[in-house]
XYZ file of C-alpha atoms in Angstrom:
339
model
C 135.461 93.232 100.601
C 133.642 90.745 102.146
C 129.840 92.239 103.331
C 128.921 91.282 106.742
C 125.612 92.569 107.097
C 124.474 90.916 110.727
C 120.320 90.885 109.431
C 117.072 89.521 110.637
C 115.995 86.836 107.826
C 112.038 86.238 107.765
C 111.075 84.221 110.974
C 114.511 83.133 111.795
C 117.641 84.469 114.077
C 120.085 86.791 113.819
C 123.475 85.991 111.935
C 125.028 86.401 115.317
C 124.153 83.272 116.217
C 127.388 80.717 115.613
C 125.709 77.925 114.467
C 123.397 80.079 112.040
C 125.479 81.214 108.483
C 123.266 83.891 106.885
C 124.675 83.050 102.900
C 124.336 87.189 102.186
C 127.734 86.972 104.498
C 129.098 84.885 102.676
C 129.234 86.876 98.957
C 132.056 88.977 98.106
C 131.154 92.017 97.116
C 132.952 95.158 94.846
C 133.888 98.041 96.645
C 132.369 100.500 94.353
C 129.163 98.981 95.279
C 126.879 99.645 98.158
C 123.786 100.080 99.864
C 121.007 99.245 97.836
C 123.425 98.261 94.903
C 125.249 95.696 97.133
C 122.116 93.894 98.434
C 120.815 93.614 94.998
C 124.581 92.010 93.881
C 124.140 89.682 96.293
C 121.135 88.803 96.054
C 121.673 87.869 92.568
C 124.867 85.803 93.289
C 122.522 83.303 96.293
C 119.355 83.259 94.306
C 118.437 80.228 92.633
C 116.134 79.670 90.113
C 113.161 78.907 90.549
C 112.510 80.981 93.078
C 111.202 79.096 96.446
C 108.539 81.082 98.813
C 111.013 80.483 101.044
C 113.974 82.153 99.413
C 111.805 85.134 99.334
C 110.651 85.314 102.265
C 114.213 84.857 103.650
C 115.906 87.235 101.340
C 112.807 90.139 101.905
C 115.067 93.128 103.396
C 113.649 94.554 106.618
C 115.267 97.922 106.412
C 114.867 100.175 109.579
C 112.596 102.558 109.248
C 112.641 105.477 111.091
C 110.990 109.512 110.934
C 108.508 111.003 113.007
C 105.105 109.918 110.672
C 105.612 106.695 112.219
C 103.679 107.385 115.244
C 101.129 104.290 115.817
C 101.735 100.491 115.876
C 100.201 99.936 112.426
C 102.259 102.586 110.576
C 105.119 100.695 111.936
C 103.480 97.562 110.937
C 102.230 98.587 107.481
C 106.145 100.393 106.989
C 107.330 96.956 107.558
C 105.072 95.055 104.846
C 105.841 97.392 102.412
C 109.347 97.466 102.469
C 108.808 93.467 102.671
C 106.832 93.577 99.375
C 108.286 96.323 97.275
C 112.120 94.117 98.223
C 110.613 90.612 97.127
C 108.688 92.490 94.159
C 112.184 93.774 93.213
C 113.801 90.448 93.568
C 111.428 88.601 91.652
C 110.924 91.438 88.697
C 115.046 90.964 88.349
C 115.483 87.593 88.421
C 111.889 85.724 88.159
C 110.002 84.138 85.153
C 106.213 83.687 85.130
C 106.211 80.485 87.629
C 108.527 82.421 90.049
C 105.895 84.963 90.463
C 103.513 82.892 91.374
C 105.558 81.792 94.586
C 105.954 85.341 94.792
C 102.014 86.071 95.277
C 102.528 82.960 97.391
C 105.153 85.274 99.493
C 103.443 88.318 99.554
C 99.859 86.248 101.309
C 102.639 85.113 103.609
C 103.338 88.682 104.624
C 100.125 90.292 105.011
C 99.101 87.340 107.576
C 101.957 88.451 109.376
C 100.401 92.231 109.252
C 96.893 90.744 110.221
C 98.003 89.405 113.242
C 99.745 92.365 114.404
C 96.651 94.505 112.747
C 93.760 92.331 113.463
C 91.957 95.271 113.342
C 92.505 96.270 109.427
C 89.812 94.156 107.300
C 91.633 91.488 105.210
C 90.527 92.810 101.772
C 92.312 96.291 102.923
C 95.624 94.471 104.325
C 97.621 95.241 100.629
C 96.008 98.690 100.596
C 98.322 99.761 103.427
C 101.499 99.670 101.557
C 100.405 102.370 99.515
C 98.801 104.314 102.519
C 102.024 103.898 104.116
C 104.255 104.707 101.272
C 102.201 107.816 100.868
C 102.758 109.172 104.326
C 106.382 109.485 103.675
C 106.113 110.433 100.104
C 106.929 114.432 99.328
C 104.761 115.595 96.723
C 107.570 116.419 94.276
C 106.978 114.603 91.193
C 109.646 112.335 92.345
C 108.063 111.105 94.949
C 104.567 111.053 92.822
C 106.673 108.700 90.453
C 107.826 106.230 92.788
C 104.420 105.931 94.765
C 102.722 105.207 91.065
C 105.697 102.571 91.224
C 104.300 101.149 93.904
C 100.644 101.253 93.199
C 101.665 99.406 89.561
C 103.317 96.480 91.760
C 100.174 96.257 94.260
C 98.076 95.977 90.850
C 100.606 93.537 89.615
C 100.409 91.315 92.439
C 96.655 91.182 92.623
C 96.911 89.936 89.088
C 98.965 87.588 89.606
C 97.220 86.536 92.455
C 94.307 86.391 90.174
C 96.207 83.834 88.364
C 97.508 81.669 91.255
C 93.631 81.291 92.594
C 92.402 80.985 89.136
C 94.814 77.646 88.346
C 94.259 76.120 91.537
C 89.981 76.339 90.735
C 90.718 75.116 87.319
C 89.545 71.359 86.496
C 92.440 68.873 85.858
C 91.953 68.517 82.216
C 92.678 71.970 81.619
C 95.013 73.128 84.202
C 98.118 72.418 81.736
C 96.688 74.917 79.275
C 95.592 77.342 81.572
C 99.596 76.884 82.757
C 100.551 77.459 79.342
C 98.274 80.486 78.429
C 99.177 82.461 81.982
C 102.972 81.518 81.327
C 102.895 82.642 77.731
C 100.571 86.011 78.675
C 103.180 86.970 81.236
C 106.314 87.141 78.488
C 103.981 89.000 75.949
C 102.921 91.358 78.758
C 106.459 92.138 79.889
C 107.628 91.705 75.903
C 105.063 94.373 75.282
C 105.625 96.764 77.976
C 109.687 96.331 77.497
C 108.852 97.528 73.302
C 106.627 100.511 74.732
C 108.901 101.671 77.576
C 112.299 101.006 76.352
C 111.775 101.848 72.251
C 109.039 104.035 71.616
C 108.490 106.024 74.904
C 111.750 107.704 74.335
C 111.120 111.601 76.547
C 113.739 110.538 79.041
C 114.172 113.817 80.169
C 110.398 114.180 81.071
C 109.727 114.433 84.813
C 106.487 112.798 84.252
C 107.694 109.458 82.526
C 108.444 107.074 85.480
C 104.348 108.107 86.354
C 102.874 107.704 83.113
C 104.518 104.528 82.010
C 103.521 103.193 85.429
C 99.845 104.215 85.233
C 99.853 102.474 81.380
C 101.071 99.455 83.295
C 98.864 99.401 86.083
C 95.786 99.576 83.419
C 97.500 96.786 81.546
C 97.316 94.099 84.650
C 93.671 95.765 85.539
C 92.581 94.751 82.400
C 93.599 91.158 82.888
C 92.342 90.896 86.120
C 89.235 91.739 85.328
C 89.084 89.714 82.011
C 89.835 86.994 83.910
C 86.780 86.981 85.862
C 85.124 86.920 82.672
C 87.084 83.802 81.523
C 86.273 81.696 84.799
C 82.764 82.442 83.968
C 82.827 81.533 80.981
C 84.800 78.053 81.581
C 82.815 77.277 85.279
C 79.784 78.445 84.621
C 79.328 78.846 80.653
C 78.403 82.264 80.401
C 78.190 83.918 76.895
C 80.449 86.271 75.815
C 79.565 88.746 72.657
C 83.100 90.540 71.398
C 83.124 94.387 71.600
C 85.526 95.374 69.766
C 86.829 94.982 65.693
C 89.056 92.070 65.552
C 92.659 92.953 64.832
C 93.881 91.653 61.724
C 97.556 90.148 61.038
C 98.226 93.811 58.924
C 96.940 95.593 61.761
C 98.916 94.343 64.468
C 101.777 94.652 61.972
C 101.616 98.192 61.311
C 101.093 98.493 64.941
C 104.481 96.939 65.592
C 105.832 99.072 62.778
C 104.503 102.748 64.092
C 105.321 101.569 67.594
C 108.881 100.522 67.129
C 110.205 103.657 66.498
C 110.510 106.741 69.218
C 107.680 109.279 69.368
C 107.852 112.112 67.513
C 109.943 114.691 69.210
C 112.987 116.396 69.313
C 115.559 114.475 71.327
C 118.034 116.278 73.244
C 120.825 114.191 71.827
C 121.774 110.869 69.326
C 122.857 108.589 71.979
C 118.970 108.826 73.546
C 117.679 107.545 69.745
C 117.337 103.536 70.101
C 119.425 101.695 68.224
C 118.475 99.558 65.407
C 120.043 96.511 67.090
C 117.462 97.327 70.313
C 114.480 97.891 68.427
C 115.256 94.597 66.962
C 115.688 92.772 70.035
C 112.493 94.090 71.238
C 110.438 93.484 68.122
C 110.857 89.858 67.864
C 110.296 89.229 71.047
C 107.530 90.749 71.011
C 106.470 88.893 67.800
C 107.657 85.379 69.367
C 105.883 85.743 72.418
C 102.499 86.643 70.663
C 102.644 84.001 68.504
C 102.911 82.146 71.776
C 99.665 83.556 73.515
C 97.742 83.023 70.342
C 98.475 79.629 70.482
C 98.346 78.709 73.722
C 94.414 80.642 73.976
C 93.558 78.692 70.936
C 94.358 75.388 72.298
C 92.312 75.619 75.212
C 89.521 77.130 73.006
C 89.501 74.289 71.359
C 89.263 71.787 74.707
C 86.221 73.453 75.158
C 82.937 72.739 74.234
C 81.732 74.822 71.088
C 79.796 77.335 72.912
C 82.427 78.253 75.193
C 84.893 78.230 73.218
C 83.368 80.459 70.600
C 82.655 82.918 73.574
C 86.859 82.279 74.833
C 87.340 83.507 70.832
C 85.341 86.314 71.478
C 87.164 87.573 74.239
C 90.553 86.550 72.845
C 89.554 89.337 70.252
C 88.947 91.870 72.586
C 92.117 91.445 75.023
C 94.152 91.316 71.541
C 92.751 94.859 70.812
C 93.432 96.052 74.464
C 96.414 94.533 74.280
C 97.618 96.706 71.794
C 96.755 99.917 73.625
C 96.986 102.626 71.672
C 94.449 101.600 68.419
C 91.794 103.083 70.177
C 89.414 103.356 66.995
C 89.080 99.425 67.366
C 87.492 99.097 71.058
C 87.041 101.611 73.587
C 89.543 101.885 76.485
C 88.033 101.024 79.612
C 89.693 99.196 83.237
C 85.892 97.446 83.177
């Protein structure tokens, strides 16, 4: 079955046009799949890596939206962005690395000028605020609609970080832009390396109504964290600012015995075998999380190093710190906080 899905792409024409050939039309697609499934199979089979803003922008859904909550211009408008965002975020969380999401920040500032100028109104620090507000509107407040709006507040939190990022490497001087490359490429595969151990290996209560919200409010605080420690960094590097470390440094049998306690599933009943990881998965996910460390260490020591003594002693200091937040749950090392 051939999908011929006649759809609006991002500032272009309809597919009805003869001379225009959306590419979605042109993917064959399973007949046990559909709806959401099917977009997201073909997506897959036209998406080339890296990801352009421009594939984004022209493979962002625009679903319909209809129901009576809808009842003033910028619901419409802010029911558009989000199901704009939370499609690219999708996209980009399936089939992006760390470079890909930058274009994908890129993308989403795309959108919400789109919003201002229908919106002019909305002040443009408030502009990525309405996909929650709208989100919310239409949200029941069973916990499965609690869990999907924490979904959605985790990838609004994610993008700002990564938007963080983007701003932060374009600011940086020349001589360290490759490093800052490095550390914000290698941060991103620990961060989803460490998440992926946590949410796949030892958060194991599948059958806990609650999950979906929890592990999204642990990864909201995660991407808080580095937003805000980022602020501290560019301080540090523009304007050399001290920095005194908080916390206990983690030591190599420390982060070990982390890995070790963590790697396992909670302790709990489980309801049956085949929801107990397997030793081949817990594998996986340990030595990638090990590999992709080892890679953040590095790549924060070498630009620790570029810098002059004093700030790099103070980029040590809060290398420490983010290593023990980082870890999350050895809370008798630094106190949790979203500064």
């Amino acid at each position: 079955m051939v999908v011929t899905m006649a759809l609006m792409a991002c500032g272009g024409r309809s597919t009805t046009d003869a001379e225009v050939v959306n590419p979605r039309d042109t993917v064959e697609v399973p007949d046990y799949l559909s709806g959401e499934d099917s977009i997201a199979y073909i997506e897959d089979a036209i998406t080339k890596s890296p990801i352009s803003v421009e594939d984004l922008l022209r493979l962002a859904e625009v679903h319909g939206v209809e129901g009576d909550y809808l009842t003033t211009h910028r619901d419409s408008a802010a029911s558009r962005l989000a199901s704009r965002f939370l499609r690219m975020a999708e996209l980009v969380n399936r089939k992006g690395d760390a470079n890909d999401k930058l274009r994908w920040a890129e993308a989403v500032n795309v959108i919400v000028d789109t919003f201002r100028v229908a919106e002019p109104e909305v002040p443009a620090d408030s502009v990525i605020n309405e996909i929650e507000r709208v989100v919310a509107i239409n949200s029941s407040d069973t916990q499965m609609g609690l869990n999907y709006l924490s979904h959605v507040g985790a990838q609004v939190s994610y993008y700002r970080t990564i938007e963080a990022y983007r701003l932060w490497l374009k600011e940086v001087n020349d001589g360290l832009k490759g490093l800052m490359q490095e550390e914000y490429a290698a941060w991103h595969d620990f961060n989803e390396a460490r998440f992926s151990l946590w949410d796949n290996v030892s958060y194991r209560q599948e059958w806990y109504s609650m999950r979906p919200m929890e592990t999204q409010w642990y990864y909201d605080v995660i991407v808080a964290n580095r937003r805000a420690e980022l602020a501290i960094e560019r301080d540090i590097i523009l304007k050399g600012k001290a920095y005194q470390q908080k916390g206990k440094t983690v030591t190599g049998k420390e982060w070990e015995e982390w890995i070790a306690k963590n790697s396992v599933p909670e302790d709990q009943e489980f309801l049956n075998e085949e929801q107990i990881p397997s030793d081949s998965l817990v594998t996986v996910k340990v030595k990638n999380l090990r590999s992709t460390f080892a890679r953040w260490m590095s790549a924060r020591q070498a630009i620790a190093k570029a810098l002059p003594k004093a700030q790099g002693d103070a980029y040590d200091h809060l290398t420490a710190d983010m290593h023990s937040r980082l870890i999350g749950k050895l809370e008798w090392l630094v106190a949790w906080d979203c500064w």
